[in-house]
Amino acid sequence: MQQNIVVLDNGGGLIKAGLGGDRDPSTIIPNCLYRPLSSKKWIHPSPITTTTATADPIDLTSAPVRRPIDRGYLINPDLQRDIWAHLFSSLLHVSPSQSSLLLTEPLFTLPSIQRTTDELVFEDFNFSALYVADSPSLTHLYEASRRRPTSLISRAQCSLVVDCGFSFTHAAPVFQNFTINYAAKRIDLGGKALTNYLKELVSYRSINVMDETFLMDDVKEKLCFVSMDVSRDLQIAKKSGKDNLFKCTYVLPDGIEHTKGFVKDPDEAQRYMSLIDVDQSQKFGVDMDLDLPQVTEKLEDRKKTDLNKNEFDLTNERFLVPEMIFHPADLGMNQAGLAECIVRAVSSCHPHLQPLLYESIVLTGGSTLFPRFAQRLERELRPLVPDNYQVKIIPQEDPILGVWRGGSLLASSPDFEGMCVTKAEYEELGSARCRRRFFH
């Protein structure tokens, strides 16, 4: 009897799960439990039907959330066990004891967390075999497989994978399907931090949304975008009426007619797309003072804010939030921005690899979905890269599923079974010795 191979991309925000060999995961669920105000117990979220919304009609206004993963690492194994048990039995309908598992794990995971993960897999769920992979290598594998043999990624067998996820951002060079760990660079900034920053901005200006995690995730995904010229856009955002191309309104759920928030006028929200980009040579973020427009722009409007209103306006929040990926220092974080992070990762590699890596930068992870993300990154990178090197950025067709698809491809290869650690090997050798097989 042929065993199932379960492919599990266990992200801090979303779990993508399915069977090896399939093109798409069978199910995508938030990696959390929540407790709606109408419920006395913690419940499992419904599977996600699109990348932005759940099918669940439950009102999640002010719902507390519990997550097993923090900053990318497993901190609550009991909660993760609960979520996986629900996933395997109710959604995937697989028997772990009759299955192998391909599991993603972040780079630089501590040995103690690796041991805990192995215990979950082999002792709690009784999987017959395990293979642990990192996101960059799976992303590279998928991109190399779907491109022509003559493409640079396929010929050179290397790429630089930029993974902007829920918990963090990594720039990791991959060579011949192995991540070059010593060259990988990390920024402690991902989708969760961006949502939290958006909560702060909106709460300061109009209405307290600090407890509205799911709601503000939706606002971020529908309305935020990457600015191509921050100083110009800050000036536009100060204007009033129709001259302010960024102003739009988001309507809060009322718990009666609609249990989810929505954009009041989608056409109004898209007006910013008409802006003509400034000259490429213009520098970004040099003279920015983010505090100034936050205070002055809305000073009078704040007095007029009707706190009983079931909606709020956004202006420069829409581009200041994604701006943090490029300039974390503006959030008070003592870290390099994404462009500098990429340059440091490439510079850590052999000089012969460097021009190839700059020419094959692959974007994956949900936070790369902001409009104009790739264009802005290329514009930030170009001045930092030697003139005789080309810079080419490759956005994935679906950056949320790219890692899982790479895992599915690997799981369907004839060599996969020999790459796994079996339950018998784990019981005989222990976690630490088994882990050496995964080249971590």
PDB file of N, CA, C and O in Angstrom, residues 353-426:
ATOM      1  N   LEU A 353      29.233  33.954  -7.991  1.00  0.00           N
ATOM      2  CA  LEU A 353      27.785  33.777  -7.861  1.00  0.00           C
ATOM      3  C   LEU A 353      27.035  35.111  -7.861  1.00  0.00           C
ATOM      4  O   LEU A 353      25.854  35.153  -8.217  1.00  0.00           O
ATOM      5  N   GLN A 354      27.709  36.176  -7.456  1.00  0.00           N
ATOM      6  CA  GLN A 354      27.012  37.433  -7.179  1.00  0.00           C
ATOM      7  C   GLN A 354      26.228  37.996  -8.361  1.00  0.00           C
ATOM      8  O   GLN A 354      25.040  38.328  -8.219  1.00  0.00           O
ATOM      9  N   PRO A 355      26.812  38.090  -9.581  1.00  0.00           N
ATOM     10  CA  PRO A 355      26.009  38.630 -10.687  1.00  0.00           C
ATOM     11  C   PRO A 355      24.807  37.742 -11.030  1.00  0.00           C
ATOM     12  O   PRO A 355      23.754  38.247 -11.425  1.00  0.00           O
ATOM     13  N   LEU A 356      24.949  36.429 -10.844  1.00  0.00           N
ATOM     14  CA  LEU A 356      23.852  35.508 -11.134  1.00  0.00           C
ATOM     15  C   LEU A 356      22.708  35.699 -10.133  1.00  0.00           C
ATOM     16  O   LEU A 356      21.525  35.631 -10.492  1.00  0.00           O
ATOM     17  N   LEU A 357      23.061  35.938  -8.872  1.00  0.00           N
ATOM     18  CA  LEU A 357      22.036  36.112  -7.840  1.00  0.00           C
ATOM     19  C   LEU A 357      21.242  37.399  -8.061  1.00  0.00           C
ATOM     20  O   LEU A 357      20.014  37.418  -7.916  1.00  0.00           O
ATOM     21  N   TYR A 358      21.942  38.485  -8.414  1.00  0.00           N
ATOM     22  CA  TYR A 358      21.230  39.747  -8.660  1.00  0.00           C
ATOM     23  C   TYR A 358      20.274  39.625  -9.845  1.00  0.00           C
ATOM     24  O   TYR A 358      19.283  40.351  -9.932  1.00  0.00           O
ATOM     25  N   GLU A 359      20.578  38.710 -10.759  1.00  0.00           N
ATOM     26  CA  GLU A 359      19.759  38.573 -11.959  1.00  0.00           C
ATOM     27  C   GLU A 359      18.626  37.563 -11.770  1.00  0.00           C
ATOM     28  O   GLU A 359      17.843  37.322 -12.691  1.00  0.00           O
ATOM     29  N   SER A 360      18.546  36.957 -10.592  1.00  0.00           N
ATOM     30  CA  SER A 360      17.483  35.962 -10.355  1.00  0.00           C
ATOM     31  C   SER A 360      16.967  36.081  -8.923  1.00  0.00           C
ATOM     32  O   SER A 360      17.120  35.184  -8.103  1.00  0.00           O
ATOM     33  N   ILE A 361      16.374  37.246  -8.609  1.00  0.00           N
ATOM     34  CA  ILE A 361      15.797  37.502  -7.291  1.00  0.00           C
ATOM     35  C   ILE A 361      14.327  37.101  -7.329  1.00  0.00           C
ATOM     36  O   ILE A 361      13.535  37.681  -8.072  1.00  0.00           O
ATOM     37  N   VAL A 362      13.965  36.095  -6.555  1.00  0.00           N
ATOM     38  CA  VAL A 362      12.599  35.566  -6.560  1.00  0.00           C
ATOM     39  C   VAL A 362      11.858  36.066  -5.323  1.00  0.00           C
ATOM     40  O   VAL A 362      12.350  35.919  -4.199  1.00  0.00           O
ATOM     41  N   LEU A 363      10.678  36.657  -5.525  1.00  0.00           N
ATOM     42  CA  LEU A 363       9.866  37.160  -4.411  1.00  0.00           C
ATOM     43  C   LEU A 363       8.808  36.141  -4.030  1.00  0.00           C
ATOM     44  O   LEU A 363       8.049  35.666  -4.885  1.00  0.00           O
ATOM     45  N   THR A 364       8.730  35.805  -2.754  1.00  0.00           N
ATOM     46  CA  THR A 364       7.670  34.924  -2.272  1.00  0.00           C
ATOM     47  C   THR A 364       7.171  35.430  -0.921  1.00  0.00           C
ATOM     48  O   THR A 364       7.802  36.280  -0.295  1.00  0.00           O
ATOM     49  N   GLY A 365       6.041  34.916  -0.471  1.00  0.00           N
ATOM     50  CA  GLY A 365       5.455  35.357   0.801  1.00  0.00           C
ATOM     51  C   GLY A 365       4.373  36.396   0.579  1.00  0.00           C
ATOM     52  O   GLY A 365       4.437  37.208  -0.355  1.00  0.00           O
ATOM     53  N   GLY A 366       3.365  36.383   1.450  1.00  0.00           N
ATOM     54  CA  GLY A 366       2.188  37.234   1.285  1.00  0.00           C
ATOM     55  C   GLY A 366       2.472  38.722   1.294  1.00  0.00           C
ATOM     56  O   GLY A 366       1.750  39.503   0.664  1.00  0.00           O
ATOM     57  N   SER A 367       3.541  39.152   1.998  1.00  0.00           N
ATOM     58  CA  SER A 367       3.818  40.590   2.081  1.00  0.00           C
ATOM     59  C   SER A 367       4.402  41.155   0.792  1.00  0.00           C
ATOM     60  O   SER A 367       4.577  42.371   0.678  1.00  0.00           O
ATOM     61  N   THR A 368       4.714  40.291  -0.198  1.00  0.00           N
ATOM     62  CA  THR A 368       5.174  40.806  -1.492  1.00  0.00           C
ATOM     63  C   THR A 368       4.003  41.127  -2.412  1.00  0.00           C
ATOM     64  O   THR A 368       4.209  41.558  -3.543  1.00  0.00           O
ATOM     65  N   LEU A 369       2.770  40.922  -1.934  1.00  0.00           N
ATOM     66  CA  LEU A 369       1.576  41.147  -2.762  1.00  0.00           C
ATOM     67  C   LEU A 369       1.165  42.623  -2.844  1.00  0.00           C
ATOM     68  O   LEU A 369       0.284  42.961  -3.614  1.00  0.00           O
ATOM     69  N   PHE A 370       1.807  43.501  -2.050  1.00  0.00           N
ATOM     70  CA  PHE A 370       1.472  44.920  -2.149  1.00  0.00           C
ATOM     71  C   PHE A 370       1.728  45.404  -3.581  1.00  0.00           C
ATOM     72  O   PHE A 370       2.769  45.108  -4.152  1.00  0.00           O
ATOM     73  N   PRO A 371       0.786  46.160  -4.165  1.00  0.00           N
ATOM     74  CA  PRO A 371       1.018  46.701  -5.511  1.00  0.00           C
ATOM     75  C   PRO A 371       2.339  47.475  -5.576  1.00  0.00           C
ATOM     76  O   PRO A 371       2.686  48.204  -4.652  1.00  0.00           O
ATOM     77  N   ARG A 372       3.075  47.262  -6.669  1.00  0.00           N
ATOM     78  CA  ARG A 372       4.340  47.952  -6.989  1.00  0.00           C
ATOM     79  C   ARG A 372       5.506  47.527  -6.103  1.00  0.00           C
ATOM     80  O   ARG A 372       6.546  48.197  -6.071  1.00  0.00           O
ATOM     81  N   PHE A 373       5.361  46.429  -5.388  1.00  0.00           N
ATOM     82  CA  PHE A 373       6.448  45.965  -4.505  1.00  0.00           C
ATOM     83  C   PHE A 373       7.725  45.700  -5.303  1.00  0.00           C
ATOM     84  O   PHE A 373       8.811  46.170  -4.946  1.00  0.00           O
ATOM     85  N   ALA A 374       7.605  44.938  -6.398  1.00  0.00           N
ATOM     86  CA  ALA A 374       8.797  44.554  -7.172  1.00  0.00           C
ATOM     87  C   ALA A 374       9.460  45.772  -7.813  1.00  0.00           C
ATOM     88  O   ALA A 374      10.693  45.896  -7.806  1.00  0.00           O
ATOM     89  N   GLN A 375       8.645  46.699  -8.355  1.00  0.00           N
ATOM     90  CA  GLN A 375       9.212  47.893  -9.000  1.00  0.00           C
ATOM     91  C   GLN A 375       9.983  48.741  -7.996  1.00  0.00           C
ATOM     92  O   GLN A 375      11.065  49.243  -8.285  1.00  0.00           O
ATOM     93  N   ARG A 376       9.415  48.916  -6.810  1.00  0.00           N
ATOM     94  CA  ARG A 376      10.090  49.732  -5.796  1.00  0.00           C
ATOM     95  C   ARG A 376      11.383  49.062  -5.334  1.00  0.00           C
ATOM     96  O   ARG A 376      12.411  49.722  -5.160  1.00  0.00           O
ATOM     97  N   LEU A 377      11.347  47.742  -5.159  1.00  0.00           N
ATOM     98  CA  LEU A 377      12.554  47.026  -4.718  1.00  0.00           C
ATOM     99  C   LEU A 377      13.664  47.168  -5.754  1.00  0.00           C
ATOM    100  O   LEU A 377      14.829  47.402  -5.399  1.00  0.00           O
ATOM    101  N   GLU A 378      13.300  47.048  -7.023  1.00  0.00           N
ATOM    102  CA  GLU A 378      14.320  47.197  -8.072  1.00  0.00           C
ATOM    103  C   GLU A 378      14.913  48.599  -8.055  1.00  0.00           C
ATOM    104  O   GLU A 378      16.115  48.791  -8.209  1.00  0.00           O
ATOM    105  N   ARG A 379      14.068  49.594  -7.840  1.00  0.00           N
ATOM    106  CA  ARG A 379      14.548  50.974  -7.808  1.00  0.00           C
ATOM    107  C   ARG A 379      15.446  51.230  -6.597  1.00  0.00           C
ATOM    108  O   ARG A 379      16.409  51.993  -6.670  1.00  0.00           O
ATOM    109  N   GLU A 380      15.147  50.585  -5.478  1.00  0.00           N
ATOM    110  CA  GLU A 380      15.991  50.727  -4.284  1.00  0.00           C
ATOM    111  C   GLU A 380      17.329  49.998  -4.459  1.00  0.00           C
ATOM    112  O   GLU A 380      18.356  50.442  -3.959  1.00  0.00           O
ATOM    113  N   LEU A 381      17.268  48.869  -5.161  1.00  0.00           N
ATOM    114  CA  LEU A 381      18.474  48.036  -5.303  1.00  0.00           C
ATOM    115  C   LEU A 381      19.481  48.616  -6.287  1.00  0.00           C
ATOM    116  O   LEU A 381      20.694  48.528  -6.066  1.00  0.00           O
ATOM    117  N   ARG A 382      18.970  49.177  -7.371  1.00  0.00           N
ATOM    118  CA  ARG A 382      19.849  49.549  -8.488  1.00  0.00           C
ATOM    119  C   ARG A 382      21.045  50.411  -8.063  1.00  0.00           C
ATOM    120  O   ARG A 382      22.181  50.130  -8.477  1.00  0.00           O
ATOM    121  N   PRO A 383      20.871  51.443  -7.235  1.00  0.00           N
ATOM    122  CA  PRO A 383      22.043  52.252  -6.844  1.00  0.00           C
ATOM    123  C   PRO A 383      23.051  51.491  -5.969  1.00  0.00           C
ATOM    124  O   PRO A 383      24.200  51.926  -5.850  1.00  0.00           O
ATOM    125  N   LEU A 384      22.636  50.393  -5.351  1.00  0.00           N
ATOM    126  CA  LEU A 384      23.512  49.653  -4.440  1.00  0.00           C
ATOM    127  C   LEU A 384      24.281  48.533  -5.131  1.00  0.00           C
ATOM    128  O   LEU A 384      25.178  47.928  -4.539  1.00  0.00           O
ATOM    129  N   VAL A 385      23.921  48.247  -6.379  1.00  0.00           N
ATOM    130  CA  VAL A 385      24.511  47.121  -7.112  1.00  0.00           C
ATOM    131  C   VAL A 385      25.497  47.651  -8.149  1.00  0.00           C
ATOM    132  O   VAL A 385      25.229  48.680  -8.782  1.00  0.00           O
ATOM    133  N   PRO A 386      26.649  46.994  -8.331  1.00  0.00           N
ATOM    134  CA  PRO A 386      27.607  47.455  -9.356  1.00  0.00           C
ATOM    135  C   PRO A 386      26.948  47.643 -10.718  1.00  0.00           C
ATOM    136  O   PRO A 386      26.068  46.863 -11.111  1.00  0.00           O
ATOM    137  N   ASP A 387      27.373  48.675 -11.432  1.00  0.00           N
ATOM    138  CA  ASP A 387      26.733  49.043 -12.700  1.00  0.00           C
ATOM    139  C   ASP A 387      26.781  47.932 -13.739  1.00  0.00           C
ATOM    140  O   ASP A 387      25.917  47.850 -14.611  1.00  0.00           O
ATOM    141  N   ASN A 388      27.830  47.108 -13.680  1.00  0.00           N
ATOM    142  CA  ASN A 388      27.960  46.062 -14.708  1.00  0.00           C
ATOM    143  C   ASN A 388      27.148  44.808 -14.378  1.00  0.00           C
ATOM    144  O   ASN A 388      27.205  43.823 -15.110  1.00  0.00           O
ATOM    145  N   TYR A 389      26.393  44.827 -13.276  1.00  0.00           N
ATOM    146  CA  TYR A 389      25.496  43.709 -12.947  1.00  0.00           C
ATOM    147  C   TYR A 389      24.065  44.086 -13.330  1.00  0.00           C
ATOM    148  O   TYR A 389      23.630  45.211 -13.111  1.00  0.00           O
ATOM    149  N   GLN A 390      23.337  43.123 -13.865  1.00  0.00           N
ATOM    150  CA  GLN A 390      21.912  43.333 -14.109  1.00  0.00           C
ATOM    151  C   GLN A 390      21.125  43.000 -12.838  1.00  0.00           C
ATOM    152  O   GLN A 390      21.543  42.157 -12.057  1.00  0.00           O
ATOM    153  N   VAL A 391      20.006  43.688 -12.662  1.00  0.00           N
ATOM    154  CA  VAL A 391      19.102  43.373 -11.550  1.00  0.00           C
ATOM    155  C   VAL A 391      17.772  42.923 -12.147  1.00  0.00           C
ATOM    156  O   VAL A 391      17.152  43.657 -12.916  1.00  0.00           O
ATOM    157  N   LYS A 392      17.369  41.707 -11.821  1.00  0.00           N
ATOM    158  CA  LYS A 392      16.090  41.197 -12.321  1.00  0.00           C
ATOM    159  C   LYS A 392      15.312  40.602 -11.157  1.00  0.00           C
ATOM    160  O   LYS A 392      15.811  39.719 -10.453  1.00  0.00           O
ATOM    161  N   ILE A 393      14.085  41.105 -10.965  1.00  0.00           N
ATOM    162  CA  ILE A 393      13.248  40.639  -9.856  1.00  0.00           C
ATOM    163  C   ILE A 393      12.072  39.853 -10.425  1.00  0.00           C
ATOM    164  O   ILE A 393      11.391  40.310 -11.338  1.00  0.00           O
ATOM    165  N   ILE A 394      11.860  38.659  -9.872  1.00  0.00           N
ATOM    166  CA  ILE A 394      10.848  37.741 -10.394  1.00  0.00           C
ATOM    167  C   ILE A 394       9.757  37.543  -9.341  1.00  0.00           C
ATOM    168  O   ILE A 394       9.959  36.803  -8.369  1.00  0.00           O
ATOM    169  N   PRO A 395       8.609  38.198  -9.469  1.00  0.00           N
ATOM    170  CA  PRO A 395       7.507  37.931  -8.533  1.00  0.00           C
ATOM    171  C   PRO A 395       6.885  36.570  -8.868  1.00  0.00           C
ATOM    172  O   PRO A 395       6.771  36.207 -10.040  1.00  0.00           O
ATOM    173  N   GLN A 396       6.482  35.830  -7.860  1.00  0.00           N
ATOM    174  CA  GLN A 396       5.816  34.553  -8.116  1.00  0.00           C
ATOM    175  C   GLN A 396       4.370  34.789  -8.522  1.00  0.00           C
ATOM    176  O   GLN A 396       3.746  35.778  -8.130  1.00  0.00           O
ATOM    177  N   GLU A 397       3.820  33.844  -9.296  1.00  0.00           N
ATOM    178  CA  GLU A 397       2.429  33.985  -9.743  1.00  0.00           C
ATOM    179  C   GLU A 397       1.475  33.959  -8.545  1.00  0.00           C
ATOM    180  O   GLU A 397       0.465  34.639  -8.531  1.00  0.00           O
ATOM    181  N   ASP A 398       1.783  33.151  -7.554  1.00  0.00           N
ATOM    182  CA  ASP A 398       1.016  33.157  -6.304  1.00  0.00           C
ATOM    183  C   ASP A 398       2.001  33.002  -5.150  1.00  0.00           C
ATOM    184  O   ASP A 398       2.339  31.888  -4.760  1.00  0.00           O
ATOM    185  N   PRO A 399       2.490  34.127  -4.602  1.00  0.00           N
ATOM    186  CA  PRO A 399       3.559  34.051  -3.601  1.00  0.00           C
ATOM    187  C   PRO A 399       3.157  33.373  -2.294  1.00  0.00           C
ATOM    188  O   PRO A 399       4.008  32.993  -1.510  1.00  0.00           O
ATOM    189  N   ILE A 400       1.842  33.216  -2.057  1.00  0.00           N
ATOM    190  CA  ILE A 400       1.422  32.527  -0.836  1.00  0.00           C
ATOM    191  C   ILE A 400       1.579  31.014  -0.991  1.00  0.00           C
ATOM    192  O   ILE A 400       1.845  30.302  -0.023  1.00  0.00           O
ATOM    193  N   LEU A 401       1.476  30.524  -2.231  1.00  0.00           N
ATOM    194  CA  LEU A 401       1.510  29.080  -2.468  1.00  0.00           C
ATOM    195  C   LEU A 401       2.844  28.579  -3.008  1.00  0.00           C
ATOM    196  O   LEU A 401       3.033  27.369  -3.152  1.00  0.00           O
ATOM    197  N   GLY A 402       3.780  29.484  -3.331  1.00  0.00           N
ATOM    198  CA  GLY A 402       5.030  29.081  -3.972  1.00  0.00           C
ATOM    199  C   GLY A 402       5.828  28.047  -3.184  1.00  0.00           C
ATOM    200  O   GLY A 402       6.337  27.067  -3.744  1.00  0.00           O
ATOM    201  N   VAL A 403       5.946  28.247  -1.886  1.00  0.00           N
ATOM    202  CA  VAL A 403       6.721  27.314  -1.044  1.00  0.00           C
ATOM    203  C   VAL A 403       6.036  25.947  -1.023  1.00  0.00           C
ATOM    204  O   VAL A 403       6.690  24.902  -1.182  1.00  0.00           O
ATOM    205  N   TRP A 404       4.710  25.940  -0.851  1.00  0.00           N
ATOM    206  CA  TRP A 404       4.000  24.662  -0.798  1.00  0.00           C
ATOM    207  C   TRP A 404       4.149  23.907  -2.114  1.00  0.00           C
ATOM    208  O   TRP A 404       4.351  22.685  -2.127  1.00  0.00           O
ATOM    209  N   ARG A 405       4.052  24.600  -3.230  1.00  0.00           N
ATOM    210  CA  ARG A 405       4.175  23.937  -4.533  1.00  0.00           C
ATOM    211  C   ARG A 405       5.557  23.328  -4.719  1.00  0.00           C
ATOM    212  O   ARG A 405       5.694  22.252  -5.296  1.00  0.00           O
ATOM    213  N   GLY A 406       6.591  24.014  -4.213  1.00  0.00           N
ATOM    214  CA  GLY A 406       7.928  23.427  -4.251  1.00  0.00           C
ATOM    215  C   GLY A 406       8.008  22.162  -3.419  1.00  0.00           C
ATOM    216  O   GLY A 406       8.633  21.170  -3.807  1.00  0.00           O
ATOM    217  N   GLY A 407       7.347  22.188  -2.264  1.00  0.00           N
ATOM    218  CA  GLY A 407       7.306  21.003  -1.404  1.00  0.00           C
ATOM    219  C   GLY A 407       6.567  19.850  -2.061  1.00  0.00           C
ATOM    220  O   GLY A 407       6.984  18.684  -1.979  1.00  0.00           O
ATOM    221  N   SER A 408       5.476  20.162  -2.743  1.00  0.00           N
ATOM    222  CA  SER A 408       4.709  19.126  -3.438  1.00  0.00           C
ATOM    223  C   SER A 408       5.531  18.488  -4.550  1.00  0.00           C
ATOM    224  O   SER A 408       5.500  17.267  -4.764  1.00  0.00           O
ATOM    225  N   LEU A 409       6.303  19.331  -5.232  1.00  0.00           N
ATOM    226  CA  LEU A 409       7.180  18.840  -6.307  1.00  0.00           C
ATOM    227  C   LEU A 409       8.252  17.911  -5.743  1.00  0.00           C
ATOM    228  O   LEU A 409       8.509  16.824  -6.273  1.00  0.00           O
ATOM    229  N   LEU A 410       8.872  18.330  -4.628  1.00  0.00           N
ATOM    230  CA  LEU A 410       9.914  17.511  -4.004  1.00  0.00           C
ATOM    231  C   LEU A 410       9.345  16.194  -3.498  1.00  0.00           C
ATOM    232  O   LEU A 410       9.959  15.121  -3.648  1.00  0.00           O
ATOM    233  N   ALA A 411       8.151  16.250  -2.927  1.00  0.00           N
ATOM    234  CA  ALA A 411       7.534  15.035  -2.375  1.00  0.00           C
ATOM    235  C   ALA A 411       7.192  14.023  -3.457  1.00  0.00           C
ATOM    236  O   ALA A 411       7.096  12.820  -3.182  1.00  0.00           O
ATOM    237  N   SER A 412       7.001  14.497  -4.690  1.00  0.00           N
ATOM    238  CA  SER A 412       6.640  13.573  -5.779  1.00  0.00           C
ATOM    239  C   SER A 412       7.861  13.043  -6.521  1.00  0.00           C
ATOM    240  O   SER A 412       7.715  12.267  -7.461  1.00  0.00           O
ATOM    241  N   SER A 413       9.073  13.457  -6.113  1.00  0.00           N
ATOM    242  CA  SER A 413      10.278  12.969  -6.792  1.00  0.00           C
ATOM    243  C   SER A 413      10.606  11.550  -6.319  1.00  0.00           C
ATOM    244  O   SER A 413      10.325  11.189  -5.174  1.00  0.00           O
ATOM    245  N   PRO A 414      11.215  10.743  -7.187  1.00  0.00           N
ATOM    246  CA  PRO A 414      11.518   9.348  -6.811  1.00  0.00           C
ATOM    247  C   PRO A 414      12.531   9.234  -5.678  1.00  0.00           C
ATOM    248  O   PRO A 414      12.597   8.202  -5.005  1.00  0.00           O
ATOM    249  N   ASP A 415      13.323  10.287  -5.456  1.00  0.00           N
ATOM    250  CA  ASP A 415      14.359  10.236  -4.410  1.00  0.00           C
ATOM    251  C   ASP A 415      13.826  10.590  -3.031  1.00  0.00           C
ATOM    252  O   ASP A 415      14.545  10.482  -2.037  1.00  0.00           O
ATOM    253  N   PHE A 416      12.573  11.051  -2.949  1.00  0.00           N
ATOM    254  CA  PHE A 416      12.100  11.630  -1.696  1.00  0.00           C
ATOM    255  C   PHE A 416      12.148  10.652  -0.527  1.00  0.00           C
ATOM    256  O   PHE A 416      12.574  11.007   0.573  1.00  0.00           O
ATOM    257  N   GLU A 417      11.732   9.431  -0.763  1.00  0.00           N
ATOM    258  CA  GLU A 417      11.654   8.468   0.339  1.00  0.00           C
ATOM    259  C   GLU A 417      13.016   8.273   1.011  1.00  0.00           C
ATOM    260  O   GLU A 417      13.118   8.197   2.236  1.00  0.00           O
ATOM    261  N   GLY A 418      14.079   8.247   0.194  1.00  0.00           N
ATOM    262  CA  GLY A 418      15.414   8.058   0.748  1.00  0.00           C
ATOM    263  C   GLY A 418      15.944   9.263   1.495  1.00  0.00           C
ATOM    264  O   GLY A 418      16.913   9.150   2.257  1.00  0.00           O
ATOM    265  N   MET A 419      15.332  10.433   1.282  1.00  0.00           N
ATOM    266  CA  MET A 419      15.771  11.652   1.969  1.00  0.00           C
ATOM    267  C   MET A 419      15.162  11.781   3.360  1.00  0.00           C
ATOM    268  O   MET A 419      15.625  12.566   4.175  1.00  0.00           O
ATOM    269  N   CYS A 420      14.104  11.009   3.625  1.00  0.00           N
ATOM    270  CA  CYS A 420      13.363  11.161   4.885  1.00  0.00           C
ATOM    271  C   CYS A 420      14.063  10.442   6.042  1.00  0.00           C
ATOM    272  O   CYS A 420      14.848   9.515   5.859  1.00  0.00           O
ATOM    273  N   VAL A 421      13.728  10.890   7.243  1.00  0.00           N
ATOM    274  CA  VAL A 421      14.082  10.159   8.473  1.00  0.00           C
ATOM    275  C   VAL A 421      12.854   9.341   8.881  1.00  0.00           C
ATOM    276  O   VAL A 421      11.752   9.888   8.979  1.00  0.00           O
ATOM    277  N   THR A 422      13.038   8.063   9.080  1.00  0.00           N
ATOM    278  CA  THR A 422      11.901   7.217   9.469  1.00  0.00           C
ATOM    279  C   THR A 422      11.694   7.265  10.975  1.00  0.00           C
ATOM    280  O   THR A 422      12.590   7.661  11.725  1.00  0.00           O
ATOM    281  N   LYS A 423      10.526   6.823  11.396  1.00  0.00           N
ATOM    282  CA  LYS A 423      10.220   6.783  12.834  1.00  0.00           C
ATOM    283  C   LYS A 423      11.190   5.863  13.559  1.00  0.00           C
ATOM    284  O   LYS A 423      11.641   6.162  14.681  1.00  0.00           O
ATOM    285  N   ALA A 424      11.563   4.737  12.931  1.00  0.00           N
ATOM    286  CA  ALA A 424      12.506   3.790  13.556  1.00  0.00           C
ATOM    287  C   ALA A 424      13.874   4.441  13.750  1.00  0.00           C
ATOM    288  O   ALA A 424      14.513   4.271  14.802  1.00  0.00           O
ATOM    289  N   GLU A 425      14.325   5.217  12.750  1.00  0.00           N
ATOM    290  CA  GLU A 425      15.621   5.909  12.873  1.00  0.00           C
ATOM    291  C   GLU A 425      15.558   6.958  13.980  1.00  0.00           C
ATOM    292  O   GLU A 425      16.517   7.122  14.750  1.00  0.00           O
ATOM    293  N   TYR A 426      14.458   7.665  14.053  1.00  0.00           N
ATOM    294  CA  TYR A 426      14.299   8.676  15.102  1.00  0.00           C
ATOM    295  C   TYR A 426      14.361   8.028  16.480  1.00  0.00           C
ATOM    296  O   TYR A 426      15.034   8.539  17.390  1.00  0.00           O
TER     297      TYR A 426
END
